[in-house]
PDB file of C-alpha atoms and ligand atoms in Angstrom:
ATOM      1  CA  MET A 131     104.550  88.919  58.324  1.00  0.00           C
ATOM      2  CA  HIS A 132     102.953  84.692  59.122  1.00  0.00           C
ATOM      3  CA  LEU A 133     101.563  84.883  62.369  1.00  0.00           C
ATOM      4  CA  GLU A 134     101.652  81.580  64.606  1.00  0.00           C
ATOM      5  CA  ASP A 135      98.160  81.505  66.996  1.00  0.00           C
ATOM      6  CA  VAL A 136     100.789  79.157  69.453  1.00  0.00           C
ATOM      7  CA  THR A 137     102.953  82.054  69.456  1.00  0.00           C
ATOM      8  CA  ILE A 138     100.408  84.857  69.960  1.00  0.00           C
ATOM      9  CA  SER A 139      99.621  82.180  73.421  1.00  0.00           C
ATOM     10  CA  LYS A 140     103.009  81.885  74.695  1.00  0.00           C
ATOM     11  CA  ALA A 141     103.302  85.615  74.978  1.00  0.00           C
ATOM     12  CA  ILE A 142     100.454  86.237  76.640  1.00  0.00           C
ATOM     13  CA  ILE A 143     101.108  83.545  79.188  1.00  0.00           C
ATOM     14  CA  SER A 144     104.923  84.130  79.223  1.00  0.00           C
ATOM     15  CA  ARG A 145     104.159  88.241  80.351  1.00  0.00           C
ATOM     16  CA  TYR A 146     101.087  87.725  82.314  1.00  0.00           C
ATOM     17  CA  GLN A 147     103.456  85.142  84.506  1.00  0.00           C
ATOM     18  CA  GLU A 148     106.159  87.493  85.050  1.00  0.00           C
ATOM     19  CA  GLU A 149     103.589  89.962  86.196  1.00  0.00           C
ATOM     20  CA  LEU A 150     102.037  87.643  88.443  1.00  0.00           C
ATOM     21  CA  LEU A 151     104.946  86.771  90.076  1.00  0.00           C
ATOM     22  CA  GLU A 152     105.642  90.617  90.465  1.00  0.00           C
ATOM     23  CA  ALA A 153     102.296  90.814  92.488  1.00  0.00           C
ATOM     24  CA  LEU A 154     103.296  88.473  95.148  1.00  0.00           C
ATOM     25  CA  GLU A 155     105.595  90.848  97.216  1.00  0.00           C
ATOM     26  CA  SER A 156     104.503  94.443  97.109  1.00  0.00           C
ATOM     27  CA  ASP A 157     104.906  97.487  99.257  1.00  0.00           C
ATOM     28  CA  VAL A 158     100.540  98.380  99.103  1.00  0.00           C
ATOM     29  CA  ALA A 159      98.301  96.032  98.142  1.00  0.00           C
ATOM     30  CA  VAL A 160      95.247  97.886  96.770  1.00  0.00           C
ATOM     31  CA  VAL A 161      91.883  96.274  96.902  1.00  0.00           C
ATOM     32  CA  GLY A 162      89.489  97.459  94.360  1.00  0.00           C
ATOM     33  CA  GLY A 163      89.786  99.318  91.218  1.00  0.00           C
ATOM     34  CA  GLY A 164      86.996 102.108  91.491  1.00  0.00           C
ATOM     35  CA  PRO A 165      87.812 105.833  91.996  1.00  0.00           C
ATOM     36  CA  ALA A 166      89.083 105.498  95.642  1.00  0.00           C
ATOM     37  CA  GLY A 167      91.175 103.007  94.762  1.00  0.00           C
ATOM     38  CA  LEU A 168      92.827 104.260  91.904  1.00  0.00           C
ATOM     39  CA  VAL A 169      93.647 107.869  92.934  1.00  0.00           C
ATOM     40  CA  ALA A 170      95.380 105.902  96.194  1.00  0.00           C
ATOM     41  CA  ALA A 171      97.033 103.843  93.270  1.00  0.00           C
ATOM     42  CA  TYR A 172      98.150 106.972  91.216  1.00  0.00           C
ATOM     43  CA  TYR A 173     100.196 108.952  94.354  1.00  0.00           C
ATOM     44  CA  LEU A 174     101.645 105.728  95.755  1.00  0.00           C
ATOM     45  CA  ALA A 175     102.565 104.221  92.892  1.00  0.00           C
ATOM     46  CA  ARG A 176     104.153 108.512  91.740  1.00  0.00           C
ATOM     47  CA  ALA A 177     106.216 107.854  94.987  1.00  0.00           C
ATOM     48  CA  ASN A 178     107.912 104.866  94.276  1.00  0.00           C
ATOM     49  CA  LYS A 179     106.229 102.501  96.053  1.00  0.00           C
ATOM     50  CA  LYS A 180     105.689  98.836  94.613  1.00  0.00           C
ATOM     51  CA  VAL A 181     101.545  98.322  93.996  1.00  0.00           C
ATOM     52  CA  VAL A 182      99.499  96.411  92.992  1.00  0.00           C
ATOM     53  CA  LEU A 183      95.621  96.590  92.633  1.00  0.00           C
ATOM     54  CA  PHE A 184      93.121  93.262  92.587  1.00  0.00           C
ATOM     55  CA  GLU A 185      89.655  93.881  90.753  1.00  0.00           C
ATOM     56  CA  ARG A 186      87.370  91.780  91.079  1.00  0.00           C
ATOM     57  CA  LYS A 187      85.763  92.762  87.677  1.00  0.00           C
ATOM     58  CA  LEU A 188      86.208  92.926  84.131  1.00  0.00           C
ATOM     59  CA  SER A 189      86.944  96.351  84.024  1.00  0.00           C
ATOM     60  CA  VAL A 190      88.287  98.962  86.945  1.00  0.00           C
ATOM     61  CA  GLY A 191      86.300 101.959  87.554  1.00  0.00           C
ATOM     62  CA  GLY A 192      84.058 100.503  90.239  1.00  0.00           C
ATOM     63  CA  GLY A 193      80.434 102.597  90.641  1.00  0.00           C
ATOM     64  CA  MET A 194      81.759 106.089  88.624  1.00  0.00           C
ATOM     65  CA  TRP A 195      80.881 104.546  85.432  1.00  0.00           C
ATOM     66  CA  GLY A 196      77.376 105.221  85.446  1.00  0.00           C
ATOM     67  CA  GLY A 197      77.186 108.053  87.095  1.00  0.00           C
ATOM     68  CA  GLY A 198      73.773 108.780  88.897  1.00  0.00           C
ATOM     69  CA  MET A 199      70.992 106.458  87.591  1.00  0.00           C
ATOM     70  CA  MET A 200      72.915 105.976  84.311  1.00  0.00           C
ATOM     71  CA  PHE A 201      73.288 109.333  83.326  1.00  0.00           C
ATOM     72  CA  ASN A 202      77.375 109.453  83.317  1.00  0.00           C
ATOM     73  CA  GLN A 203      78.277 111.969  84.432  1.00  0.00           C
ATOM     74  CA  ILE A 204      79.538 112.770  87.766  1.00  0.00           C
ATOM     75  CA  VAL A 205      79.632 115.770  90.295  1.00  0.00           C
ATOM     76  CA  VAL A 206      82.820 116.727  92.163  1.00  0.00           C
ATOM     77  CA  GLN A 207      82.996 120.052  94.569  1.00  0.00           C
ATOM     78  CA  ASP A 208      85.839 122.756  94.910  1.00  0.00           C
ATOM     79  CA  GLU A 209      88.197 120.672  97.427  1.00  0.00           C
ATOM     80  CA  ALA A 210      88.784 117.662  94.838  1.00  0.00           C
ATOM     81  CA  LEU A 211      89.589 120.103  91.825  1.00  0.00           C
ATOM     82  CA  PRO A 212      92.628 119.764  92.252  1.00  0.00           C
ATOM     83  CA  ILE A 213      92.894 116.155  91.662  1.00  0.00           C
ATOM     84  CA  LEU A 214      90.324 116.020  88.315  1.00  0.00           C
ATOM     85  CA  LYS A 215      93.431 118.545  87.113  1.00  0.00           C
ATOM     86  CA  GLU A 216      95.999 116.378  87.959  1.00  0.00           C
ATOM     87  CA  PHE A 217      94.880 113.426  86.045  1.00  0.00           C
ATOM     88  CA  GLY A 218      93.460 115.784  83.045  1.00  0.00           C
ATOM     89  CA  ILE A 219      90.279 115.227  83.802  1.00  0.00           C
ATOM     90  CA  SER A 220      87.688 117.503  81.796  1.00  0.00           C
ATOM     91  CA  TYR A 221      85.352 119.641  84.064  1.00  0.00           C
ATOM     92  CA  THR A 222      82.072 121.686  83.702  1.00  0.00           C
ATOM     93  CA  THR A 223      80.734 124.600  86.205  1.00  0.00           C
ATOM     94  CA  PHE A 224      77.097 123.906  86.837  1.00  0.00           C
ATOM     95  CA  GLN A 225      77.082 126.524  89.271  1.00  0.00           C
ATOM     96  CA  GLU A 226      79.265 127.853  91.850  1.00  0.00           C
ATOM     97  CA  GLY A 227      80.690 124.780  93.820  1.00  0.00           C
ATOM     98  CA  TYR A 228      79.595 122.300  91.829  1.00  0.00           C
ATOM     99  CA  TYR A 229      81.504 120.701  88.305  1.00  0.00           C
ATOM    100  CA  THR A 230      80.473 118.040  86.309  1.00  0.00           C
ATOM    101  CA  ALA A 231      82.666 115.593  84.356  1.00  0.00           C
ATOM    102  CA  SER A 232      82.096 112.623  81.941  1.00  0.00           C
ATOM    103  CA  SER A 233      82.546 109.244  84.199  1.00  0.00           C
ATOM    104  CA  VAL A 234      83.422 107.310  81.100  1.00  0.00           C
ATOM    105  CA  GLU A 235      86.462 110.257  80.556  1.00  0.00           C
ATOM    106  CA  ALA A 236      87.125 110.430  84.491  1.00  0.00           C
ATOM    107  CA  VAL A 237      86.939 106.508  84.704  1.00  0.00           C
ATOM    108  CA  ALA A 238      89.946 106.352  81.393  1.00  0.00           C
ATOM    109  CA  ALA A 239      92.159 109.060  83.376  1.00  0.00           C
ATOM    110  CA  LEU A 240      91.882 107.432  86.437  1.00  0.00           C
ATOM    111  CA  THR A 241      93.106 104.575  85.359  1.00  0.00           C
ATOM    112  CA  LEU A 242      95.507 105.521  82.778  1.00  0.00           C
ATOM    113  CA  GLY A 243      97.227 107.861  85.356  1.00  0.00           C
ATOM    114  CA  ALA A 244      97.456 105.147  87.786  1.00  0.00           C
ATOM    115  CA  VAL A 245      98.833 102.578  85.322  1.00  0.00           C
ATOM    116  CA  ARG A 246     101.423 105.291  83.972  1.00  0.00           C
ATOM    117  CA  ALA A 247     102.282 105.883  87.522  1.00  0.00           C
ATOM    118  CA  GLY A 248     103.553 102.452  87.621  1.00  0.00           C
ATOM    119  CA  ALA A 249     100.983 100.491  89.706  1.00  0.00           C
ATOM    120  CA  LYS A 250      99.564  97.554  88.123  1.00  0.00           C
ATOM    121  CA  ILE A 251      96.418  96.637  87.991  1.00  0.00           C
ATOM    122  CA  TYR A 252      95.172  92.636  88.258  1.00  0.00           C
ATOM    123  CA  ASN A 253      91.416  92.734  87.085  1.00  0.00           C
ATOM    124  CA  LEU A 254      89.592  89.398  87.228  1.00  0.00           C
ATOM    125  CA  ILE A 255      90.825  88.729  90.657  1.00  0.00           C
ATOM    126  CA  SER A 256      89.195  88.234  93.706  1.00  0.00           C
ATOM    127  CA  VAL A 257      90.886  89.158  97.106  1.00  0.00           C
ATOM    128  CA  GLU A 258      89.167  86.303  99.489  1.00  0.00           C
ATOM    129  CA  ASP A 259      90.996  86.422 102.621  1.00  0.00           C
ATOM    130  CA  VAL A 260      94.067  87.946 104.411  1.00  0.00           C
ATOM    131  CA  MET A 261      96.934  87.155 105.506  1.00  0.00           C
ATOM    132  CA  VAL A 262      98.039  88.123 109.794  1.00  0.00           C
ATOM    133  CA  ARG A 263     100.715  87.594 111.614  1.00  0.00           C
ATOM    134  CA  ASP A 264     101.288  88.673 114.948  1.00  0.00           C
ATOM    135  CA  ASN A 265      98.323  91.398 114.979  1.00  0.00           C
ATOM    136  CA  ARG A 266      99.392  92.787 111.507  1.00  0.00           C
ATOM    137  CA  VAL A 267      98.043  92.016 108.302  1.00  0.00           C
ATOM    138  CA  THR A 268     100.233  90.805 105.944  1.00  0.00           C
ATOM    139  CA  GLY A 269      99.047  90.066 103.043  1.00  0.00           C
ATOM    140  CA  LEU A 270      96.339  88.867 100.900  1.00  0.00           C
ATOM    141  CA  VAL A 271      94.464  85.767  99.598  1.00  0.00           C
ATOM    142  CA  ILE A 272      93.441  85.892  95.907  1.00  0.00           C
ATOM    143  CA  ASN A 273      91.548  83.899  93.810  1.00  0.00           C
ATOM    144  CA  TRP A 274      90.059  84.353  90.126  1.00  0.00           C
ATOM    145  CA  THR A 275      86.529  86.027  90.045  1.00  0.00           C
ATOM    146  CA  SER A 276      85.596  83.286  87.930  1.00  0.00           C
ATOM    147  CA  VAL A 277      86.025  80.308  90.527  1.00  0.00           C
ATOM    148  CA  ASP A 278      84.519  82.529  93.081  1.00  0.00           C
ATOM    149  CA  VAL A 279      81.276  82.685  90.716  1.00  0.00           C
ATOM    150  CA  ALA A 280      80.977  79.604  89.589  1.00  0.00           C
ATOM    151  CA  ARG A 281      81.676  78.472  93.187  1.00  0.00           C
ATOM    152  CA  LEU A 282      84.798  75.598  92.150  1.00  0.00           C
ATOM    153  CA  HIS A 283      86.427  74.066  94.910  1.00  0.00           C
ATOM    154  CA  VAL A 284      89.666  75.914  93.681  1.00  0.00           C
ATOM    155  CA  ASP A 285      92.577  76.514  96.806  1.00  0.00           C
ATOM    156  CA  PRO A 286      93.384  80.225  96.396  1.00  0.00           C
ATOM    157  CA  LEU A 287      96.959  81.980  95.915  1.00  0.00           C
ATOM    158  CA  SER A 288      98.686  84.316  98.613  1.00  0.00           C
ATOM    159  CA  VAL A 289     100.615  87.624  97.879  1.00  0.00           C
ATOM    160  CA  GLN A 290     102.652  89.581 100.524  1.00  0.00           C
ATOM    161  CA  CYS A 291     102.600  93.008 101.674  1.00  0.00           C
ATOM    162  CA  THR A 292     103.534  95.595 103.477  1.00  0.00           C
ATOM    163  CA  TYR A 293     100.263  97.040 103.573  1.00  0.00           C
ATOM    164  CA  VAL A 294      96.978  96.771 102.331  1.00  0.00           C
ATOM    165  CA  ILE A 295      93.936  99.474 101.564  1.00  0.00           C
ATOM    166  CA  ASP A 296      90.810  98.030 101.025  1.00  0.00           C
ATOM    167  CA  CYS A 297      88.526 100.618  98.891  1.00  0.00           C
ATOM    168  CA  THR A 298      86.009  97.812  98.251  1.00  0.00           C
ATOM    169  CA  GLY A 299      83.111 100.101  98.189  1.00  0.00           C
ATOM    170  CA  HIS A 300      79.911  99.709 100.263  1.00  0.00           C
ATOM    171  CA  ASP A 301      80.591  96.396 101.145  1.00  0.00           C
ATOM    172  CA  ALA A 302      84.011  96.604 102.946  1.00  0.00           C
ATOM    173  CA  ARG A 303      85.442  93.263 101.767  1.00  0.00           C
ATOM    174  CA  VAL A 304      88.504  93.353 103.435  1.00  0.00           C
ATOM    175  CA  ALA A 305      87.489  95.289 107.012  1.00  0.00           C
ATOM    176  CA  SER A 306      84.793  92.172 106.587  1.00  0.00           C
ATOM    177  CA  MET A 307      87.098  89.753 106.354  1.00  0.00           C
ATOM    178  CA  VAL A 308      89.198  90.709 109.197  1.00  0.00           C
ATOM    179  CA  VAL A 309      86.232  91.307 111.564  1.00  0.00           C
ATOM    180  CA  LYS A 310      84.794  87.532 110.708  1.00  0.00           C
ATOM    181  CA  LYS A 311      88.298  85.801 110.856  1.00  0.00           C
ATOM    182  CA  LEU A 312      89.750  87.330 114.377  1.00  0.00           C
ATOM    183  CA  GLY A 313      86.409  89.447 115.448  1.00  0.00           C
ATOM    184  CA  PRO A 314      85.508  92.606 116.575  1.00  0.00           C
ATOM    185  CA  VAL A 315      89.295  94.256 116.404  1.00  0.00           C
ATOM    186  CA  LEU A 316      89.026  97.108 114.345  1.00  0.00           C
ATOM    187  CA  LYS A 317      89.489 100.767 115.879  1.00  0.00           C
ATOM    188  CA  THR A 318      85.627 101.533 115.393  1.00  0.00           C
ATOM    189  CA  LYS A 319      83.411 101.742 118.069  1.00  0.00           C
ATOM    190  CA  SER A 320      82.127  98.480 118.330  1.00  0.00           C
ATOM    191  CA  GLY A 321      85.103  96.845 116.828  1.00  0.00           C
ATOM    192  CA  SER A 322      83.190  95.916 114.041  1.00  0.00           C
ATOM    193  CA  LEU A 323      82.063  97.477 110.760  1.00  0.00           C
ATOM    194  CA  GLU A 324      79.648 100.488 111.901  1.00  0.00           C
ATOM    195  CA  GLY A 325      77.493 100.133 108.610  1.00  0.00           C
ATOM    196  CA  GLU A 326      76.719 102.320 106.518  1.00  0.00           C
ATOM    197  CA  LYS A 327      74.046 105.243 107.119  1.00  0.00           C
ATOM    198  CA  PRO A 328      71.174 106.878 104.795  1.00  0.00           C
ATOM    199  CA  MET A 329      71.781 109.247 101.895  1.00  0.00           C
ATOM    200  CA  TRP A 330      73.289 112.785 102.846  1.00  0.00           C
ATOM    201  CA  ALA A 331      75.968 114.087 100.441  1.00  0.00           C
ATOM    202  CA  GLU A 332      77.054 116.896 102.737  1.00  0.00           C
ATOM    203  CA  ARG A 333      78.348 114.778 105.442  1.00  0.00           C
ATOM    204  CA  GLY A 334      78.972 112.060 104.122  1.00  0.00           C
ATOM    205  CA  GLU A 335      81.742 113.745 101.487  1.00  0.00           C
ATOM    206  CA  MET A 336      83.282 115.007 104.725  1.00  0.00           C
ATOM    207  CA  ALA A 337      82.784 111.426 106.668  1.00  0.00           C
ATOM    208  CA  THR A 338      84.416 109.740 103.560  1.00  0.00           C
ATOM    209  CA  VAL A 339      87.699 111.578 104.229  1.00  0.00           C
ATOM    210  CA  ALA A 340      87.486 111.808 108.247  1.00  0.00           C
ATOM    211  CA  ASN A 341      87.161 108.046 108.135  1.00  0.00           C
ATOM    212  CA  THR A 342      90.327 107.274 106.197  1.00  0.00           C
ATOM    213  CA  GLY A 343      92.332 105.709 107.793  1.00  0.00           C
ATOM    214  CA  GLU A 344      94.189 102.782 109.830  1.00  0.00           C
ATOM    215  CA  ILE A 345      91.782 100.198 111.284  1.00  0.00           C
ATOM    216  CA  TYR A 346      93.777  97.760 111.908  1.00  0.00           C
ATOM    217  CA  PRO A 347      97.817  97.321 112.079  1.00  0.00           C
ATOM    218  CA  GLY A 348      98.700  97.183 108.126  1.00  0.00           C
ATOM    219  CA  LEU A 349      94.563  97.437 106.948  1.00  0.00           C
ATOM    220  CA  PHE A 350      93.530 100.884 105.503  1.00  0.00           C
ATOM    221  CA  VAL A 351      90.229 101.729 104.506  1.00  0.00           C
ATOM    222  CA  ALA A 352      89.174 104.229 101.686  1.00  0.00           C
ATOM    223  CA  GLY A 353      86.178 105.577  99.637  1.00  0.00           C
ATOM    224  CA  MET A 354      82.767 104.359 100.304  1.00  0.00           C
ATOM    225  CA  ALA A 355      84.247 101.657 102.042  1.00  0.00           C
ATOM    226  CA  ALA A 356      85.436 103.728 104.948  1.00  0.00           C
ATOM    227  CA  ASN A 357      81.770 104.629 105.482  1.00  0.00           C
ATOM    228  CA  ALA A 358      80.784 101.425 105.854  1.00  0.00           C
ATOM    229  CA  VAL A 359      83.389 100.605 108.728  1.00  0.00           C
ATOM    230  CA  CYS A 360      83.147 103.919 110.345  1.00  0.00           C
ATOM    231  CA  GLY A 361      79.126 104.551 109.842  1.00  0.00           C
ATOM    232  CA  GLY A 362      79.358 107.250 107.273  1.00  0.00           C
ATOM    233  CA  HIS A 363      76.443 108.435 105.052  1.00  0.00           C
ATOM    234  CA  ARG A 364      76.335 107.571 101.938  1.00  0.00           C
ATOM    235  CA  MET A 365      76.247 110.251  98.628  1.00  0.00           C
ATOM    236  CA  GLY A 366      75.654 108.962  95.425  1.00  0.00           C
ATOM    237  CA  PRO A 367      77.452 110.338  92.403  1.00  0.00           C
ATOM    238  CA  ILE A 368      79.449 112.979  94.113  1.00  0.00           C
ATOM    239  CA  PHE A 369      83.164 112.069  93.657  1.00  0.00           C
ATOM    240  CA  GLY A 370      84.997 114.288  94.941  1.00  0.00           C
ATOM    241  CA  GLY A 371      84.794 112.671  98.810  1.00  0.00           C
ATOM    242  CA  MET A 372      86.153 108.980  96.849  1.00  0.00           C
ATOM    243  CA  LEU A 373      89.585 111.065  95.208  1.00  0.00           C
ATOM    244  CA  LEU A 374      90.523 113.195  98.309  1.00  0.00           C
ATOM    245  CA  SER A 375      90.257 109.353 100.374  1.00  0.00           C
ATOM    246  CA  GLY A 376      92.312 107.679  98.262  1.00  0.00           C
ATOM    247  CA  ARG A 377      94.831 110.311  98.113  1.00  0.00           C
ATOM    248  CA  ARG A 378      94.318 110.966 101.730  1.00  0.00           C
ATOM    249  CA  ALA A 379      95.263 106.863 102.225  1.00  0.00           C
ATOM    250  CA  ALA A 380      98.501 107.264 100.384  1.00  0.00           C
ATOM    251  CA  ARG A 381      99.514 110.436 102.191  1.00  0.00           C
ATOM    252  CA  LEU A 382      98.455 108.390 105.572  1.00  0.00           C
ATOM    253  CA  ILE A 383     101.114 105.735 104.412  1.00  0.00           C
ATOM    254  CA  LEU A 384     103.896 107.911 102.932  1.00  0.00           C
ATOM    255  CA  GLY A 385     103.539 109.591 106.239  1.00  0.00           C
ATOM    256  CA  GLU A 386     102.484 112.658 104.763  1.00  0.00           C
ATOM    257  CA  GLU A 387      99.785 113.923 106.959  1.00  0.00           C
TER     258      GLU A 387
HETATM  259  O1  48F B 527      82.077 100.896  94.777  1.00  0.00           O
HETATM  260  P1  48F B 527      83.579 101.659  94.151  1.00  0.00           P
HETATM  261  O2  48F B 527      83.514 102.313  93.216  1.00  0.00           O
HETATM  262  O3  48F B 527      84.045 101.914  95.666  1.00  0.00           O
HETATM  263  P2  48F B 527      84.946 103.859  95.341  1.00  0.00           P
HETATM  264  O4  48F B 527      85.960 103.985  94.880  1.00  0.00           O
HETATM  265  O5  48F B 527      83.721 104.401  95.333  1.00  0.00           O
HETATM  266  C1  48F B 527      82.226 104.259  95.898  1.00  0.00           C
HETATM  267  C2  48F B 527      81.470 105.065  94.431  1.00  0.00           C
HETATM  268  O6  48F B 527      81.373 104.298  93.009  1.00  0.00           O
HETATM  269  C3  48F B 527      80.202 105.307  94.447  1.00  0.00           C
HETATM  270  C4  48F B 527      79.590 106.331  96.035  1.00  0.00           C
HETATM  271  C5  48F B 527      80.135 107.867  95.520  1.00  0.00           C
HETATM  272  O7  48F B 527      79.466 107.983  96.086  1.00  0.00           O
HETATM  273  O8  48F B 527      78.993 105.645  96.689  1.00  0.00           O
HETATM  274  O9  48F B 527      79.767 104.074  95.288  1.00  0.00           O
HETATM  275  O10 48F B 527      84.655 103.468  96.849  1.00  0.00           O
HETATM  276  O11 48F B 527      84.601 100.191  93.389  1.00  0.00           O
HETATM  277  C6  48F B 527      84.828  99.057  94.419  1.00  0.00           C
HETATM  278  C7  48F B 527      85.395  98.039  93.518  1.00  0.00           C
HETATM  279  O12 48F B 527      85.928  97.258  94.095  1.00  0.00           O
HETATM  280  C8  48F B 527      85.791  96.045  94.026  1.00  0.00           C
HETATM  281  C9  48F B 527      84.536  96.047  93.027  1.00  0.00           C
HETATM  282  O13 48F B 527      84.130  94.841  91.450  1.00  0.00           O
HETATM  283  C10 48F B 527      84.715  97.555  92.804  1.00  0.00           C
HETATM  284  O14 48F B 527      85.163  98.245  90.922  1.00  0.00           O
HETATM  285  N1  48F B 527      85.975  94.858  94.637  1.00  0.00           N
HETATM  286  C11 48F B 527      84.669  94.527  95.277  1.00  0.00           C
HETATM  287  N2  48F B 527      85.554  93.558  96.318  1.00  0.00           N
HETATM  288  C12 48F B 527      86.511  92.746  96.100  1.00  0.00           C
HETATM  289  C13 48F B 527      86.560  93.720  94.877  1.00  0.00           C
HETATM  290  C14 48F B 527      87.183  92.011  96.238  1.00  0.00           C
HETATM  291  N3  48F B 527      87.041  91.150  97.334  1.00  0.00           N
HETATM  292  N4  48F B 527      88.058  91.528  95.749  1.00  0.00           N
HETATM  293  C15 48F B 527      88.747  92.732  94.183  1.00  0.00           C
HETATM  294  N5  48F B 527      87.565  93.795  93.859  1.00  0.00           N
END
């Protein structure tokens, strides 16, 4: 078969344009494609919500790929096993209550699960600001990550959504933007970001799930960002809390909790 190079280009540009137009209005915009974001996107899309996920890097998966110190295994505890099973991720019992899984398989399965459930993933796009109307987050301001990296002076575009979930990990980027633009308005002790506490897996894991929730009207926080916002401990390469937090954010938005 004869192949036209320019037809390949036309196919990519026109299909991507359609996909990007779809992103302009959604029920839920997830910021960050780490484990918490992918799981939240999956459960929301499975419940027929229109979900878009923006990831600033080339690949989704966030901090999961590297396991602990680049040993590409993750640890998951009892409470999160149902989520591993839901995504068909194989695991091995290390000792009672401690299970290991391949971080590569885990990222691949979470990503495929979210996409097959209907979530649209947009990689290489950074969220750089929020839209706020009548004291509620109503959308996001996005730009190509390459524009940000190259420090180019290029104006961004805006997308509208009913809910935003900040799943940007340790930096809690969306929550930080809200504080920077509006002052200490978050539902935290100080109204600002409380900041992450030192490593303590047991406490950090529980806190990630407990801290998952709406921190400003229209803005939810999940995963490590929840602890950065609410002052929880970090926990390193145990990932059950991230999975449970993503599911909890979805359930809260769906009114199931
Ligand atoms: O950091 P990340 O994996 O967050 P998470 O889902 O999981 C945390 C764990 O990986 C680990 C841990 C577990 O014990 O502590 O750190 O809470 O994924 C966050 C994703 O958000 C992207 C970033 O590239 C990463 O893939 N991200 C960050 N800022 C932006 C963003 C932004 N402004 N716009 C879009 N994506």
